[in-house]
Amino acid sequence: MQKFDAIRPFYDSEINEALQSVIHHPMMKALMNFSFPDVADEVWKEQLRKTHSIRDFQCNFIYNSVQKVLEKSSEGLTTSGFENLEPNTAYLFISNHRDILLDTTLLNAALFEHGLVMTASAIGDNLVKKSFLNTLAKLNRNFLVQRGLTPREMLQSSKLLSEYIGNLLLHENRSVWIAQREGRTKDGNDATNPGVLKMLGMASDEKNLMDYFKKLKIVPVSISYEYDPTDALKMPQLMAEANNEVYIKEENEDFMTILSGALGQKKRIHIHIGKVLDTEIDAIGAINDNCNKQILALAQVIDDSILSNYKLWPTNYIAYDIVNKINTHSHLYTENEKSLFERRLEMRIDETNPIALQGFLAMYSNPVVNKSKYHNVI
């Protein structure tokens, strides 16, 4: 067994065999019928049998799936900042995290459209316990982040992950996507966990850690959805946390969340690509030689980029005005948009429960609070 076999996606040489193993799976049929509604099963099966690389699978099949998701459950994806990137160059995209699958698949669709290197993307192994999902993830160039480990196992796993990511970026010219923290943001507050950066830095071969981070070409990414298709599904966990209870997931909860993310209404979506962190990293290295302080400063720089470039939607301003019992931002949304939001609130949560109401509204209003630290948006 090779060093990274436990966590890596398939090699191109393994793709065809992996596809043959799932070609008759009912979930593959469902995915292909959704992506190619007018194509007979035998036609897409024949095309899959001729597929021998991840790129071919992503460009010829998954790209279509993404377009269908956008067509059926959104009002479209807009992007900005892609001019900051160079072709044939690997970047470490550190992103806020809203949706298990869409955040990465939408970014990769946009990278593909701009003729840029697509990513290998981190995914928690808890999300791909089902055999088919595990195969699909590896076909899509996902690598596994191992969850539920003892502290000792966690250290070993983090070292392996760090080396793997460093190897992809510096030796294979493969971009990498990783969320700024473990798990999706449930309360609308996007914040980089310094632990993620510590893990990334474990593979450093530089005397000054910041020199290593500079080599990785870190690019902060802000993704925002006008409507979070999984907003109601995030409520049980928020409620448990508000009551100081330990939250235990239902057996198929992650799978249902993946489906809801893909098929639930999102309205508009925007991805902003920040500038490659360069002079900012130099400045951190010059001011601090303490690794922990450097990590905290780098987390702050990433947050500054993600929060200041986050695209705010009418739903964010509506929630902010409702929370603060004002109508200061009514020029930024229509009466119809407000009624739609209030109707969603009514249908998705028990409005008589103050904790549920507060949690749901915070999910949408907190991005306004956070962006106001950088721009006059309030």
JSON list of C-alpha atoms in Angstrom, two decimals, residues 80-194:
[
{"chain": "A", "resi": 80, "resn": "SER", "atom": "CA", "xyz": [-15.67, 37.62, -9.81]},
{"chain": "A", "resi": 81, "resn": "GLY", "atom": "CA", "xyz": [-11.93, 37.68, -9.19]},
{"chain": "A", "resi": 82, "resn": "PHE", "atom": "CA", "xyz": [-10.95, 34.86, -11.56]},
{"chain": "A", "resi": 83, "resn": "GLU", "atom": "CA", "xyz": [-8.68, 37.35, -13.32]},
{"chain": "A", "resi": 84, "resn": "ASN", "atom": "CA", "xyz": [-6.44, 37.04, -10.22]},
{"chain": "A", "resi": 85, "resn": "LEU", "atom": "CA", "xyz": [-5.50, 33.51, -11.31]},
{"chain": "A", "resi": 86, "resn": "GLU", "atom": "CA", "xyz": [-2.98, 32.27, -13.89]},
{"chain": "A", "resi": 87, "resn": "PRO", "atom": "CA", "xyz": [-3.52, 29.24, -16.16]},
{"chain": "A", "resi": 88, "resn": "ASN", "atom": "CA", "xyz": [-1.52, 26.04, -15.49]},
{"chain": "A", "resi": 89, "resn": "THR", "atom": "CA", "xyz": [-0.91, 27.15, -11.90]},
{"chain": "A", "resi": 90, "resn": "ALA", "atom": "CA", "xyz": [-1.87, 25.30, -8.72]},
{"chain": "A", "resi": 91, "resn": "TYR", "atom": "CA", "xyz": [-3.52, 27.26, -5.89]},
{"chain": "A", "resi": 92, "resn": "LEU", "atom": "CA", "xyz": [-4.67, 26.42, -2.38]},
{"chain": "A", "resi": 93, "resn": "PHE", "atom": "CA", "xyz": [-8.26, 27.66, -2.24]},
{"chain": "A", "resi": 94, "resn": "ILE", "atom": "CA", "xyz": [-9.37, 28.23, 1.36]},
{"chain": "A", "resi": 95, "resn": "SER", "atom": "CA", "xyz": [-13.10, 28.83, 1.31]},
{"chain": "A", "resi": 96, "resn": "ASN", "atom": "CA", "xyz": [-16.03, 29.56, 3.55]},
{"chain": "A", "resi": 97, "resn": "HIS", "atom": "CA", "xyz": [-18.31, 26.53, 3.58]},
{"chain": "A", "resi": 98, "resn": "ARG", "atom": "CA", "xyz": [-22.07, 26.51, 3.03]},
{"chain": "A", "resi": 99, "resn": "ASP", "atom": "CA", "xyz": [-22.92, 23.33, 1.13]},
{"chain": "A", "resi": 100, "resn": "ILE", "atom": "CA", "xyz": [-21.31, 19.87, 1.31]},
{"chain": "A", "resi": 101, "resn": "LEU", "atom": "CA", "xyz": [-21.01, 19.27, -2.44]},
{"chain": "A", "resi": 102, "resn": "LEU", "atom": "CA", "xyz": [-21.96, 22.48, -4.24]},
{"chain": "A", "resi": 103, "resn": "ASP", "atom": "CA", "xyz": [-19.21, 24.73, -2.86]},
{"chain": "A", "resi": 104, "resn": "THR", "atom": "CA", "xyz": [-16.53, 22.65, -4.58]},
{"chain": "A", "resi": 105, "resn": "THR", "atom": "CA", "xyz": [-18.44, 21.52, -7.67]},
{"chain": "A", "resi": 106, "resn": "LEU", "atom": "CA", "xyz": [-19.48, 25.09, -8.51]},
{"chain": "A", "resi": 107, "resn": "LEU", "atom": "CA", "xyz": [-15.92, 26.34, -8.01]},
{"chain": "A", "resi": 108, "resn": "ASN", "atom": "CA", "xyz": [-14.60, 23.59, -10.29]},
{"chain": "A", "resi": 109, "resn": "ALA", "atom": "CA", "xyz": [-17.20, 24.34, -12.96]},
{"chain": "A", "resi": 110, "resn": "ALA", "atom": "CA", "xyz": [-16.06, 27.99, -12.90]},
{"chain": "A", "resi": 111, "resn": "LEU", "atom": "CA", "xyz": [-12.36, 27.01, -12.99]},
{"chain": "A", "resi": 112, "resn": "PHE", "atom": "CA", "xyz": [-13.09, 24.76, -15.97]},
{"chain": "A", "resi": 113, "resn": "GLU", "atom": "CA", "xyz": [-14.92, 27.58, -17.78]},
{"chain": "A", "resi": 114, "resn": "HIS", "atom": "CA", "xyz": [-11.97, 29.92, -17.16]},
{"chain": "A", "resi": 115, "resn": "GLY", "atom": "CA", "xyz": [-9.43, 27.37, -18.43]},
{"chain": "A", "resi": 116, "resn": "LEU", "atom": "CA", "xyz": [-7.76, 27.03, -15.01]},
{"chain": "A", "resi": 117, "resn": "VAL", "atom": "CA", "xyz": [-6.46, 24.05, -13.01]},
{"chain": "A", "resi": 118, "resn": "MET", "atom": "CA", "xyz": [-9.35, 22.31, -11.24]},
{"chain": "A", "resi": 119, "resn": "THR", "atom": "CA", "xyz": [-9.05, 21.19, -7.63]},
{"chain": "A", "resi": 120, "resn": "ALA", "atom": "CA", "xyz": [-8.61, 18.10, -5.57]},
{"chain": "A", "resi": 121, "resn": "SER", "atom": "CA", "xyz": [-11.07, 18.75, -2.74]},
{"chain": "A", "resi": 122, "resn": "ALA", "atom": "CA", "xyz": [-11.18, 17.76, 0.91]},
{"chain": "A", "resi": 123, "resn": "ILE", "atom": "CA", "xyz": [-14.25, 15.85, 2.13]},
{"chain": "A", "resi": 124, "resn": "GLY", "atom": "CA", "xyz": [-14.93, 14.32, 5.54]},
{"chain": "A", "resi": 125, "resn": "ASP", "atom": "CA", "xyz": [-14.90, 10.53, 5.43]},
{"chain": "A", "resi": 126, "resn": "ASN", "atom": "CA", "xyz": [-18.12, 10.60, 7.51]},
{"chain": "A", "resi": 127, "resn": "LEU", "atom": "CA", "xyz": [-19.91, 11.96, 4.42]},
{"chain": "A", "resi": 128, "resn": "VAL", "atom": "CA", "xyz": [-18.96, 9.08, 2.12]},
{"chain": "A", "resi": 129, "resn": "LYS", "atom": "CA", "xyz": [-19.59, 6.02, 4.25]},
{"chain": "A", "resi": 130, "resn": "LYS", "atom": "CA", "xyz": [-21.92, 4.57, 1.59]},
{"chain": "A", "resi": 131, "resn": "SER", "atom": "CA", "xyz": [-19.89, 2.64, -0.98]},
{"chain": "A", "resi": 132, "resn": "PHE", "atom": "CA", "xyz": [-21.39, 4.44, -4.00]},
{"chain": "A", "resi": 133, "resn": "LEU", "atom": "CA", "xyz": [-20.77, 7.91, -2.52]},
{"chain": "A", "resi": 134, "resn": "ASN", "atom": "CA", "xyz": [-17.19, 6.93, -1.67]},
{"chain": "A", "resi": 135, "resn": "THR", "atom": "CA", "xyz": [-16.58, 5.85, -5.29]},
{"chain": "A", "resi": 136, "resn": "LEU", "atom": "CA", "xyz": [-18.27, 8.98, -6.68]},
{"chain": "A", "resi": 137, "resn": "ALA", "atom": "CA", "xyz": [-16.16, 11.20, -4.40]},
{"chain": "A", "resi": 138, "resn": "LYS", "atom": "CA", "xyz": [-12.93, 9.53, -5.57]},
{"chain": "A", "resi": 139, "resn": "LEU", "atom": "CA", "xyz": [-14.06, 9.81, -9.21]},
{"chain": "A", "resi": 140, "resn": "ASN", "atom": "CA", "xyz": [-14.49, 13.55, -8.57]},
{"chain": "A", "resi": 141, "resn": "ARG", "atom": "CA", "xyz": [-10.97, 14.00, -7.19]},
{"chain": "A", "resi": 142, "resn": "ASN", "atom": "CA", "xyz": [-12.03, 14.25, -3.55]},
{"chain": "A", "resi": 143, "resn": "PHE", "atom": "CA", "xyz": [-9.53, 13.22, -0.90]},
{"chain": "A", "resi": 144, "resn": "LEU", "atom": "CA", "xyz": [-10.61, 12.11, 2.56]},
{"chain": "A", "resi": 145, "resn": "VAL", "atom": "CA", "xyz": [-10.27, 13.95, 5.84]},
{"chain": "A", "resi": 146, "resn": "GLN", "atom": "CA", "xyz": [-10.54, 11.27, 8.51]},
{"chain": "A", "resi": 147, "resn": "ARG", "atom": "CA", "xyz": [-12.99, 12.07, 11.32]},
{"chain": "A", "resi": 148, "resn": "GLY", "atom": "CA", "xyz": [-13.73, 10.64, 14.77]},
{"chain": "A", "resi": 149, "resn": "LEU", "atom": "CA", "xyz": [-10.12, 9.79, 15.64]},
{"chain": "A", "resi": 150, "resn": "THR", "atom": "CA", "xyz": [-8.29, 9.60, 18.96]},
{"chain": "A", "resi": 151, "resn": "PRO", "atom": "CA", "xyz": [-5.84, 12.51, 19.61]},
{"chain": "A", "resi": 152, "resn": "ARG", "atom": "CA", "xyz": [-2.89, 10.28, 18.65]},
{"chain": "A", "resi": 153, "resn": "GLU", "atom": "CA", "xyz": [-4.55, 9.07, 15.43]},
{"chain": "A", "resi": 154, "resn": "MET", "atom": "CA", "xyz": [-5.57, 12.65, 14.70]},
{"chain": "A", "resi": 155, "resn": "LEU", "atom": "CA", "xyz": [-1.94, 13.79, 14.81]},
{"chain": "A", "resi": 156, "resn": "GLN", "atom": "CA", "xyz": [-0.85, 11.05, 12.39]},
{"chain": "A", "resi": 157, "resn": "SER", "atom": "CA", "xyz": [-3.82, 11.71, 10.10]},
{"chain": "A", "resi": 158, "resn": "SER", "atom": "CA", "xyz": [-3.12, 15.48, 10.06]},
{"chain": "A", "resi": 159, "resn": "LYS", "atom": "CA", "xyz": [0.53, 14.89, 9.13]},
{"chain": "A", "resi": 160, "resn": "LEU", "atom": "CA", "xyz": [-0.47, 12.58, 6.29]},
{"chain": "A", "resi": 161, "resn": "LEU", "atom": "CA", "xyz": [-3.10, 15.05, 5.04]},
{"chain": "A", "resi": 162, "resn": "SER", "atom": "CA", "xyz": [-0.64, 17.94, 5.20]},
{"chain": "A", "resi": 163, "resn": "GLU", "atom": "CA", "xyz": [1.97, 16.02, 3.22]},
{"chain": "A", "resi": 164, "resn": "TYR", "atom": "CA", "xyz": [-0.61, 14.96, 0.67]},
{"chain": "A", "resi": 165, "resn": "ILE", "atom": "CA", "xyz": [-1.86, 18.52, 0.13]},
{"chain": "A", "resi": 166, "resn": "GLY", "atom": "CA", "xyz": [1.72, 19.83, -0.10]},
{"chain": "A", "resi": 167, "resn": "ASN", "atom": "CA", "xyz": [2.55, 17.11, -2.62]},
{"chain": "A", "resi": 168, "resn": "LEU", "atom": "CA", "xyz": [-0.46, 17.97, -4.80]},
{"chain": "A", "resi": 169, "resn": "LEU", "atom": "CA", "xyz": [0.31, 21.69, -4.84]},
{"chain": "A", "resi": 170, "resn": "LEU", "atom": "CA", "xyz": [4.10, 21.67, -5.11]},
{"chain": "A", "resi": 171, "resn": "HIS", "atom": "CA", "xyz": [4.84, 18.49, -7.08]},
{"chain": "A", "resi": 172, "resn": "GLU", "atom": "CA", "xyz": [1.72, 17.58, -9.06]},
{"chain": "A", "resi": 173, "resn": "ASN", "atom": "CA", "xyz": [0.63, 21.14, -10.01]},
{"chain": "A", "resi": 174, "resn": "ARG", "atom": "CA", "xyz": [-2.85, 20.28, -8.75]},
{"chain": "A", "resi": 175, "resn": "SER", "atom": "CA", "xyz": [-4.98, 22.96, -7.05]},
{"chain": "A", "resi": 176, "resn": "VAL", "atom": "CA", "xyz": [-6.59, 22.08, -3.72]},
{"chain": "A", "resi": 177, "resn": "TRP", "atom": "CA", "xyz": [-9.87, 23.20, -2.10]},
{"chain": "A", "resi": 178, "resn": "ILE", "atom": "CA", "xyz": [-10.27, 23.05, 1.66]},
{"chain": "A", "resi": 179, "resn": "ALA", "atom": "CA", "xyz": [-12.90, 24.62, 3.92]},
{"chain": "A", "resi": 180, "resn": "GLN", "atom": "CA", "xyz": [-11.70, 27.27, 6.38]},
{"chain": "A", "resi": 181, "resn": "ARG", "atom": "CA", "xyz": [-13.04, 25.10, 9.23]},
{"chain": "A", "resi": 182, "resn": "GLU", "atom": "CA", "xyz": [-14.44, 21.63, 9.83]},
{"chain": "A", "resi": 183, "resn": "GLY", "atom": "CA", "xyz": [-18.09, 21.42, 8.85]},
{"chain": "A", "resi": 184, "resn": "ARG", "atom": "CA", "xyz": [-20.40, 23.92, 7.21]},
{"chain": "A", "resi": 185, "resn": "THR", "atom": "CA", "xyz": [-21.15, 27.31, 8.73]},
{"chain": "A", "resi": 186, "resn": "LYS", "atom": "CA", "xyz": [-24.52, 26.99, 10.47]},
{"chain": "A", "resi": 187, "resn": "ASP", "atom": "CA", "xyz": [-24.89, 30.50, 11.91]},
{"chain": "A", "resi": 188, "resn": "GLY", "atom": "CA", "xyz": [-23.67, 32.69, 9.06]},
{"chain": "A", "resi": 189, "resn": "ASN", "atom": "CA", "xyz": [-20.40, 33.51, 10.84]},
{"chain": "A", "resi": 190, "resn": "ASP", "atom": "CA", "xyz": [-17.52, 32.51, 8.57]},
{"chain": "A", "resi": 191, "resn": "ALA", "atom": "CA", "xyz": [-14.26, 32.17, 10.50]},
{"chain": "A", "resi": 192, "resn": "THR", "atom": "CA", "xyz": [-11.01, 30.36, 9.72]},
{"chain": "A", "resi": 193, "resn": "ASN", "atom": "CA", "xyz": [-10.04, 27.74, 12.28]},
{"chain": "A", "resi": 194, "resn": "PRO", "atom": "CA", "xyz": [-6.30, 28.16, 13.04]}
]
